[in-house]
Amino acid sequence: MIAASRRQARLDQHVANLLPCRRCPRMNPPPVSGGPVLSRVILVGQAPGVKEPILARPFAWTAGRTLFSWFSDFCGMTEALVRSQIYFAAVCRCFPGKNSAGGDRVPSPEEIRNCRSWLMDEMQILRPRLVIPVGKLAIAQFVTIGKLDGTIGRRFSIRRDGHAFDLIPLPHPSGASPWHRIPPGKDLLGKAMRLIARHPEIRKMITDSN
């Protein structure tokens, strides 16, 4: 209990330090946080969209509705339960802005490096047993990725800085890409979500909520 309270205090301070971050001049602050949820599961997104800073939570719009429908369909978890039990992180915490074609701009390598310390600190504080990277940019922070077909639907055993955890990647739930809605993506998404649903940390969350 004492160890948990100390970790919670560290996480509270971490989030308090994150919110005023202004390291990247091209990014659109403020950083988006899901709050200091003390969890052994971290979900890592790519970067907030235009709606997330306004609504002050990650995955707050269309992609979020799709993501939470996956957890509902395969794990029986409501959005409220997912948000209260899983720590939400991201490769970059601020909205990158739009590109010349009108889509969300991909963060630059420098911006990714600038933001990386936040995720590294969260890994140290939480010592997760399961990490769920969502989308290619997030997956690439942990494993080499070519095509999604060779990555989604698999569980990877990762060891970093003396800490071991499971990695189960998901495709990005963006409406801009049909990958997760057509073969083979649809089948591989189902396989990945079933792996997540069977993971001991997720099963514990579901059991404790009933």
mmCIF file of C-alpha atoms in Angstrom:
data_model
loop_
_atom_site.group_PDB
_atom_site.id
_atom_site.type_symbol
_atom_site.label_atom_id
_atom_site.label_comp_id
_atom_site.label_asym_id
_atom_site.label_seq_id
_atom_site.Cartn_x
_atom_site.Cartn_y
_atom_site.Cartn_z
ATOM 1 C CA MET A 1 0.000 0.000 0.000
ATOM 2 C CA ILE A 2 2.854 2.371 0.858
ATOM 3 C CA ALA A 3 4.623 1.549 -2.420
ATOM 4 C CA ALA A 4 1.398 2.178 -4.352
ATOM 5 C CA SER A 5 0.841 5.526 -2.629
ATOM 6 C CA ARG A 6 4.403 6.578 -3.441
ATOM 7 C CA ARG A 7 3.956 5.612 -7.079
ATOM 8 C CA GLN A 8 0.695 7.532 -7.163
ATOM 9 C CA ALA A 9 2.407 10.613 -5.750
ATOM 10 C CA ARG A 10 5.150 10.321 -8.369
ATOM 11 C CA LEU A 11 2.570 9.931 -11.123
ATOM 12 C CA ASP A 12 0.541 12.894 -9.859
ATOM 13 C CA GLN A 13 3.659 15.066 -9.994
ATOM 14 C CA HIS A 14 4.595 13.693 -13.421
ATOM 15 C CA VAL A 15 1.235 14.711 -14.916
ATOM 16 C CA ALA A 16 1.452 18.109 -13.224
ATOM 17 C CA ASN A 17 4.861 18.613 -14.881
ATOM 18 C CA LEU A 18 3.584 17.414 -18.260
ATOM 19 C CA LEU A 19 0.653 19.787 -18.675
ATOM 20 C CA PRO A 20 2.659 23.046 -18.913
ATOM 21 C CA CYS A 21 5.238 21.529 -21.325
ATOM 22 C CA ARG A 22 6.037 23.794 -24.280
ATOM 23 C CA ARG A 23 9.165 22.140 -25.729
ATOM 24 C CA CYS A 24 8.067 22.121 -29.372
ATOM 25 C CA PRO A 25 7.321 25.474 -31.069
ATOM 26 C CA ARG A 26 5.390 23.926 -33.988
ATOM 27 C CA MET A 27 3.094 21.911 -31.726
ATOM 28 C CA ASN A 28 -0.273 23.243 -30.579
ATOM 29 C CA PRO A 29 -0.483 23.102 -26.783
ATOM 30 C CA PRO A 30 -1.707 22.242 -24.256
ATOM 31 C CA PRO A 31 -0.514 18.649 -23.851
ATOM 32 C CA VAL A 32 -3.335 16.149 -23.502
ATOM 33 C CA SER A 33 -3.424 13.745 -20.564
ATOM 34 C CA GLY A 34 -5.790 11.027 -19.459
ATOM 35 C CA GLY A 35 -4.894 11.799 -15.864
ATOM 36 C CA PRO A 36 -2.678 10.077 -13.275
ATOM 37 C CA VAL A 37 -4.272 6.616 -13.519
ATOM 38 C CA LEU A 38 -2.137 4.188 -11.519
ATOM 39 C CA SER A 39 -2.189 1.112 -13.760
ATOM 40 C CA ARG A 40 -0.105 -1.827 -14.938
ATOM 41 C CA VAL A 41 -1.454 -1.250 -18.469
ATOM 42 C CA ILE A 42 -0.346 1.650 -20.674
ATOM 43 C CA LEU A 43 -2.054 2.518 -23.953
ATOM 44 C CA VAL A 44 0.215 4.574 -26.214
ATOM 45 C CA GLY A 45 -1.402 6.668 -28.934
ATOM 46 C CA GLN A 46 0.311 8.680 -31.668
ATOM 47 C CA ALA A 47 -0.663 12.305 -30.972
ATOM 48 C CA PRO A 48 -3.884 14.157 -30.133
ATOM 49 C CA GLY A 49 -6.193 15.385 -32.861
ATOM 50 C CA VAL A 50 -7.724 18.830 -33.038
ATOM 51 C CA LYS A 51 -10.609 17.960 -30.671
ATOM 52 C CA GLU A 52 -8.592 16.389 -27.848
ATOM 53 C CA PRO A 53 -7.032 19.596 -26.408
ATOM 54 C CA ILE A 54 -10.475 21.221 -26.350
ATOM 55 C CA LEU A 55 -12.146 18.248 -24.648
ATOM 56 C CA ALA A 56 -9.061 17.680 -22.429
ATOM 57 C CA ARG A 57 -8.802 13.924 -22.834
ATOM 58 C CA PRO A 58 -7.135 11.511 -25.299
ATOM 59 C CA PHE A 59 -9.158 9.676 -27.950
ATOM 60 C CA ALA A 60 -12.049 12.067 -27.403
ATOM 61 C CA TRP A 61 -13.533 12.076 -30.910
ATOM 62 C CA THR A 62 -14.151 9.731 -33.860
ATOM 63 C CA ALA A 63 -11.072 7.528 -33.443
ATOM 64 C CA GLY A 64 -11.867 7.239 -29.756
ATOM 65 C CA ARG A 65 -15.389 6.003 -30.432
ATOM 66 C CA THR A 66 -13.925 3.260 -32.614
ATOM 67 C CA LEU A 67 -11.210 2.370 -30.098
ATOM 68 C CA PHE A 68 -13.644 2.117 -27.197
ATOM 69 C CA SER A 69 -16.032 0.040 -29.318
ATOM 70 C CA TRP A 70 -13.215 -2.497 -29.702
ATOM 71 C CA PHE A 71 -12.812 -2.717 -25.926
ATOM 72 C CA SER A 72 -16.568 -3.013 -25.529
ATOM 73 C CA ASP A 73 -16.993 -5.714 -28.176
ATOM 74 C CA PHE A 74 -14.010 -7.882 -27.233
ATOM 75 C CA CYS A 75 -13.409 -7.162 -23.530
ATOM 76 C CA GLY A 76 -16.829 -6.093 -22.297
ATOM 77 C CA MET A 77 -15.278 -2.854 -20.983
ATOM 78 C CA THR A 78 -17.088 0.473 -21.152
ATOM 79 C CA GLU A 79 -15.255 3.655 -22.122
ATOM 80 C CA ALA A 80 -15.524 4.845 -18.520
ATOM 81 C CA LEU A 81 -13.926 1.638 -17.245
ATOM 82 C CA VAL A 82 -11.104 1.777 -19.800
ATOM 83 C CA ARG A 83 -10.330 5.405 -18.964
ATOM 84 C CA SER A 84 -10.388 4.744 -15.216
ATOM 85 C CA GLN A 85 -8.213 1.612 -15.333
ATOM 86 C CA ILE A 86 -5.690 2.127 -18.165
ATOM 87 C CA TYR A 87 -3.035 4.842 -18.311
ATOM 88 C CA PHE A 88 -3.211 6.803 -21.585
ATOM 89 C CA ALA A 89 0.108 7.961 -23.021
ATOM 90 C CA ALA A 90 1.206 9.044 -26.508
ATOM 91 C CA VAL A 91 4.283 9.452 -28.676
ATOM 92 C CA CYS A 92 3.592 13.211 -28.747
ATOM 93 C CA ARG A 93 1.242 14.888 -26.292
ATOM 94 C CA CYS A 94 0.267 18.033 -28.219
ATOM 95 C CA PHE A 95 -1.761 18.410 -31.410
ATOM 96 C CA PRO A 96 0.777 18.672 -34.291
ATOM 97 C CA GLY A 97 -1.495 20.789 -36.479
ATOM 98 C CA LYS A 98 -2.569 20.141 -40.066
ATOM 99 C CA ASN A 99 -0.441 19.288 -43.090
ATOM 100 C CA SER A 100 -0.771 20.926 -46.507
ATOM 101 C CA ALA A 101 -3.321 18.306 -47.596
ATOM 102 C CA GLY A 102 -5.582 19.028 -44.634
ATOM 103 C CA GLY A 103 -4.777 15.928 -42.595
ATOM 104 C CA ASP A 104 -3.067 15.831 -39.219
ATOM 105 C CA ARG A 105 0.653 16.562 -39.519
ATOM 106 C CA VAL A 106 2.999 13.704 -38.616
ATOM 107 C CA PRO A 107 5.283 14.814 -35.760
ATOM 108 C CA SER A 108 8.897 15.412 -36.763
ATOM 109 C CA PRO A 109 11.724 13.197 -35.439
ATOM 110 C CA GLU A 110 12.832 16.108 -33.249
ATOM 111 C CA GLU A 111 9.354 16.480 -31.754
ATOM 112 C CA ILE A 112 9.218 12.746 -31.082
ATOM 113 C CA ARG A 113 12.588 12.952 -29.302
ATOM 114 C CA ASN A 114 11.467 15.990 -27.311
ATOM 115 C CA CYS A 115 8.413 14.147 -26.034
ATOM 116 C CA ARG A 116 10.032 10.757 -25.471
ATOM 117 C CA SER A 117 11.130 11.471 -21.895
ATOM 118 C CA TRP A 118 7.508 11.664 -20.761
ATOM 119 C CA LEU A 119 6.828 8.099 -21.917
ATOM 120 C CA MET A 120 10.131 6.830 -20.531
ATOM 121 C CA ASP A 121 9.314 8.308 -17.123
ATOM 122 C CA GLU A 122 5.833 6.764 -17.213
ATOM 123 C CA MET A 123 7.326 3.358 -17.964
ATOM 124 C CA GLN A 124 9.629 3.746 -14.951
ATOM 125 C CA ILE A 125 6.878 4.914 -12.604
ATOM 126 C CA LEU A 126 4.181 2.425 -13.628
ATOM 127 C CA ARG A 127 6.334 -0.579 -14.566
ATOM 128 C CA PRO A 128 3.520 -1.861 -16.815
ATOM 129 C CA ARG A 129 2.906 -5.525 -17.510
ATOM 130 C CA LEU A 130 1.044 -4.735 -20.726
ATOM 131 C CA VAL A 131 1.683 -1.961 -23.258
ATOM 132 C CA ILE A 132 -0.807 -1.372 -26.084
ATOM 133 C CA PRO A 133 0.654 0.849 -28.844
ATOM 134 C CA VAL A 134 -1.993 2.174 -31.221
ATOM 135 C CA GLY A 135 -0.916 2.997 -34.776
ATOM 136 C CA LYS A 136 2.359 2.678 -36.666
ATOM 137 C CA LEU A 137 4.095 5.630 -35.016
ATOM 138 C CA ALA A 138 3.399 4.265 -31.544
ATOM 139 C CA ILE A 139 4.276 0.687 -32.468
ATOM 140 C CA ALA A 140 7.614 1.831 -33.930
ATOM 141 C CA GLN A 141 8.685 3.144 -30.516
ATOM 142 C CA PHE A 142 8.889 -0.456 -29.312
ATOM 143 C CA VAL A 143 9.447 -2.826 -32.262
ATOM 144 C CA THR A 144 10.553 -2.574 -35.878
ATOM 145 C CA ILE A 145 7.468 -2.384 -38.041
ATOM 146 C CA GLY A 146 7.086 -3.009 -41.753
ATOM 147 C CA LYS A 147 3.541 -3.811 -42.798
ATOM 148 C CA LEU A 148 0.792 -3.918 -40.194
ATOM 149 C CA ASP A 149 -0.033 -7.441 -41.378
ATOM 150 C CA GLY A 150 3.147 -8.730 -39.743
ATOM 151 C CA THR A 151 2.622 -6.898 -36.449
ATOM 152 C CA ILE A 152 -1.071 -6.759 -35.551
ATOM 153 C CA GLY A 153 -2.432 -9.933 -33.962
ATOM 154 C CA ARG A 154 0.846 -10.781 -32.218
ATOM 155 C CA ARG A 155 2.069 -10.504 -28.641
ATOM 156 C CA PHE A 156 5.681 -9.443 -28.186
ATOM 157 C CA SER A 157 7.757 -10.011 -25.059
ATOM 158 C CA ILE A 158 9.814 -6.856 -24.512
ATOM 159 C CA ARG A 159 12.572 -6.126 -22.019
ATOM 160 C CA ARG A 160 13.844 -2.581 -21.486
ATOM 161 C CA ASP A 161 16.030 -1.218 -18.729
ATOM 162 C CA GLY A 162 15.607 -4.412 -16.743
ATOM 163 C CA HIS A 163 11.805 -4.318 -17.033
ATOM 164 C CA ALA A 164 9.834 -7.001 -18.899
ATOM 165 C CA PHE A 165 6.354 -6.458 -20.329
ATOM 166 C CA ASP A 166 3.983 -7.739 -23.001
ATOM 167 C CA LEU A 167 3.351 -5.620 -26.097
ATOM 168 C CA ILE A 168 0.127 -6.106 -28.063
ATOM 169 C CA PRO A 169 -0.105 -3.595 -30.947
ATOM 170 C CA LEU A 170 -3.323 -2.267 -32.436
ATOM 171 C CA PRO A 171 -3.950 -0.448 -35.719
ATOM 172 C CA HIS A 172 -4.958 3.179 -35.513
ATOM 173 C CA PRO A 173 -8.762 3.447 -35.285
ATOM 174 C CA SER A 174 -8.831 6.429 -37.622
ATOM 175 C CA GLY A 175 -11.665 6.692 -40.106
ATOM 176 C CA ALA A 176 -9.090 7.796 -42.697
ATOM 177 C CA SER A 177 -7.772 4.244 -43.057
ATOM 178 C CA PRO A 178 -9.988 1.247 -43.917
ATOM 179 C CA TRP A 179 -7.278 -1.259 -42.874
ATOM 180 C CA HIS A 180 -9.024 -2.412 -39.693
ATOM 181 C CA ARG A 181 -12.368 -2.779 -41.482
ATOM 182 C CA ILE A 182 -11.352 -5.079 -44.366
ATOM 183 C CA PRO A 183 -9.384 -8.374 -44.674
ATOM 184 C CA PRO A 184 -6.827 -9.176 -43.488
ATOM 185 C CA GLY A 185 -6.857 -6.204 -41.110
ATOM 186 C CA LYS A 186 -10.286 -6.941 -39.669
ATOM 187 C CA ASP A 187 -9.314 -10.504 -38.754
ATOM 188 C CA LEU A 188 -5.940 -9.444 -37.344
ATOM 189 C CA LEU A 189 -7.589 -6.723 -35.255
ATOM 190 C CA GLY A 190 -9.907 -9.345 -33.778
ATOM 191 C CA LYS A 191 -6.946 -11.560 -32.977
ATOM 192 C CA ALA A 192 -5.131 -8.670 -31.278
ATOM 193 C CA MET A 193 -8.168 -7.687 -29.229
ATOM 194 C CA ARG A 194 -8.692 -11.286 -28.108
ATOM 195 C CA LEU A 195 -5.067 -11.352 -26.932
ATOM 196 C CA ILE A 196 -5.718 -8.159 -24.977
ATOM 197 C CA ALA A 197 -8.962 -9.531 -23.519
ATOM 198 C CA ARG A 198 -7.153 -12.669 -22.308
ATOM 199 C CA HIS A 199 -4.222 -10.809 -20.772
ATOM 200 C CA PRO A 200 -4.100 -11.269 -16.957
ATOM 201 C CA GLU A 201 -4.046 -7.515 -16.293
ATOM 202 C CA ILE A 202 -7.149 -6.903 -18.398
ATOM 203 C CA ARG A 203 -8.930 -9.914 -16.936
ATOM 204 C CA LYS A 204 -8.201 -8.568 -13.455
ATOM 205 C CA MET A 205 -9.709 -5.199 -14.368
ATOM 206 C CA ILE A 206 -12.851 -6.869 -15.671
ATOM 207 C CA THR A 207 -13.172 -9.133 -12.607
ATOM 208 C CA ASP A 208 -12.622 -6.275 -10.148
ATOM 209 C CA SER A 209 -15.257 -4.140 -11.904
ATOM 210 C CA ASN A 210 -17.990 -6.779 -11.537
#
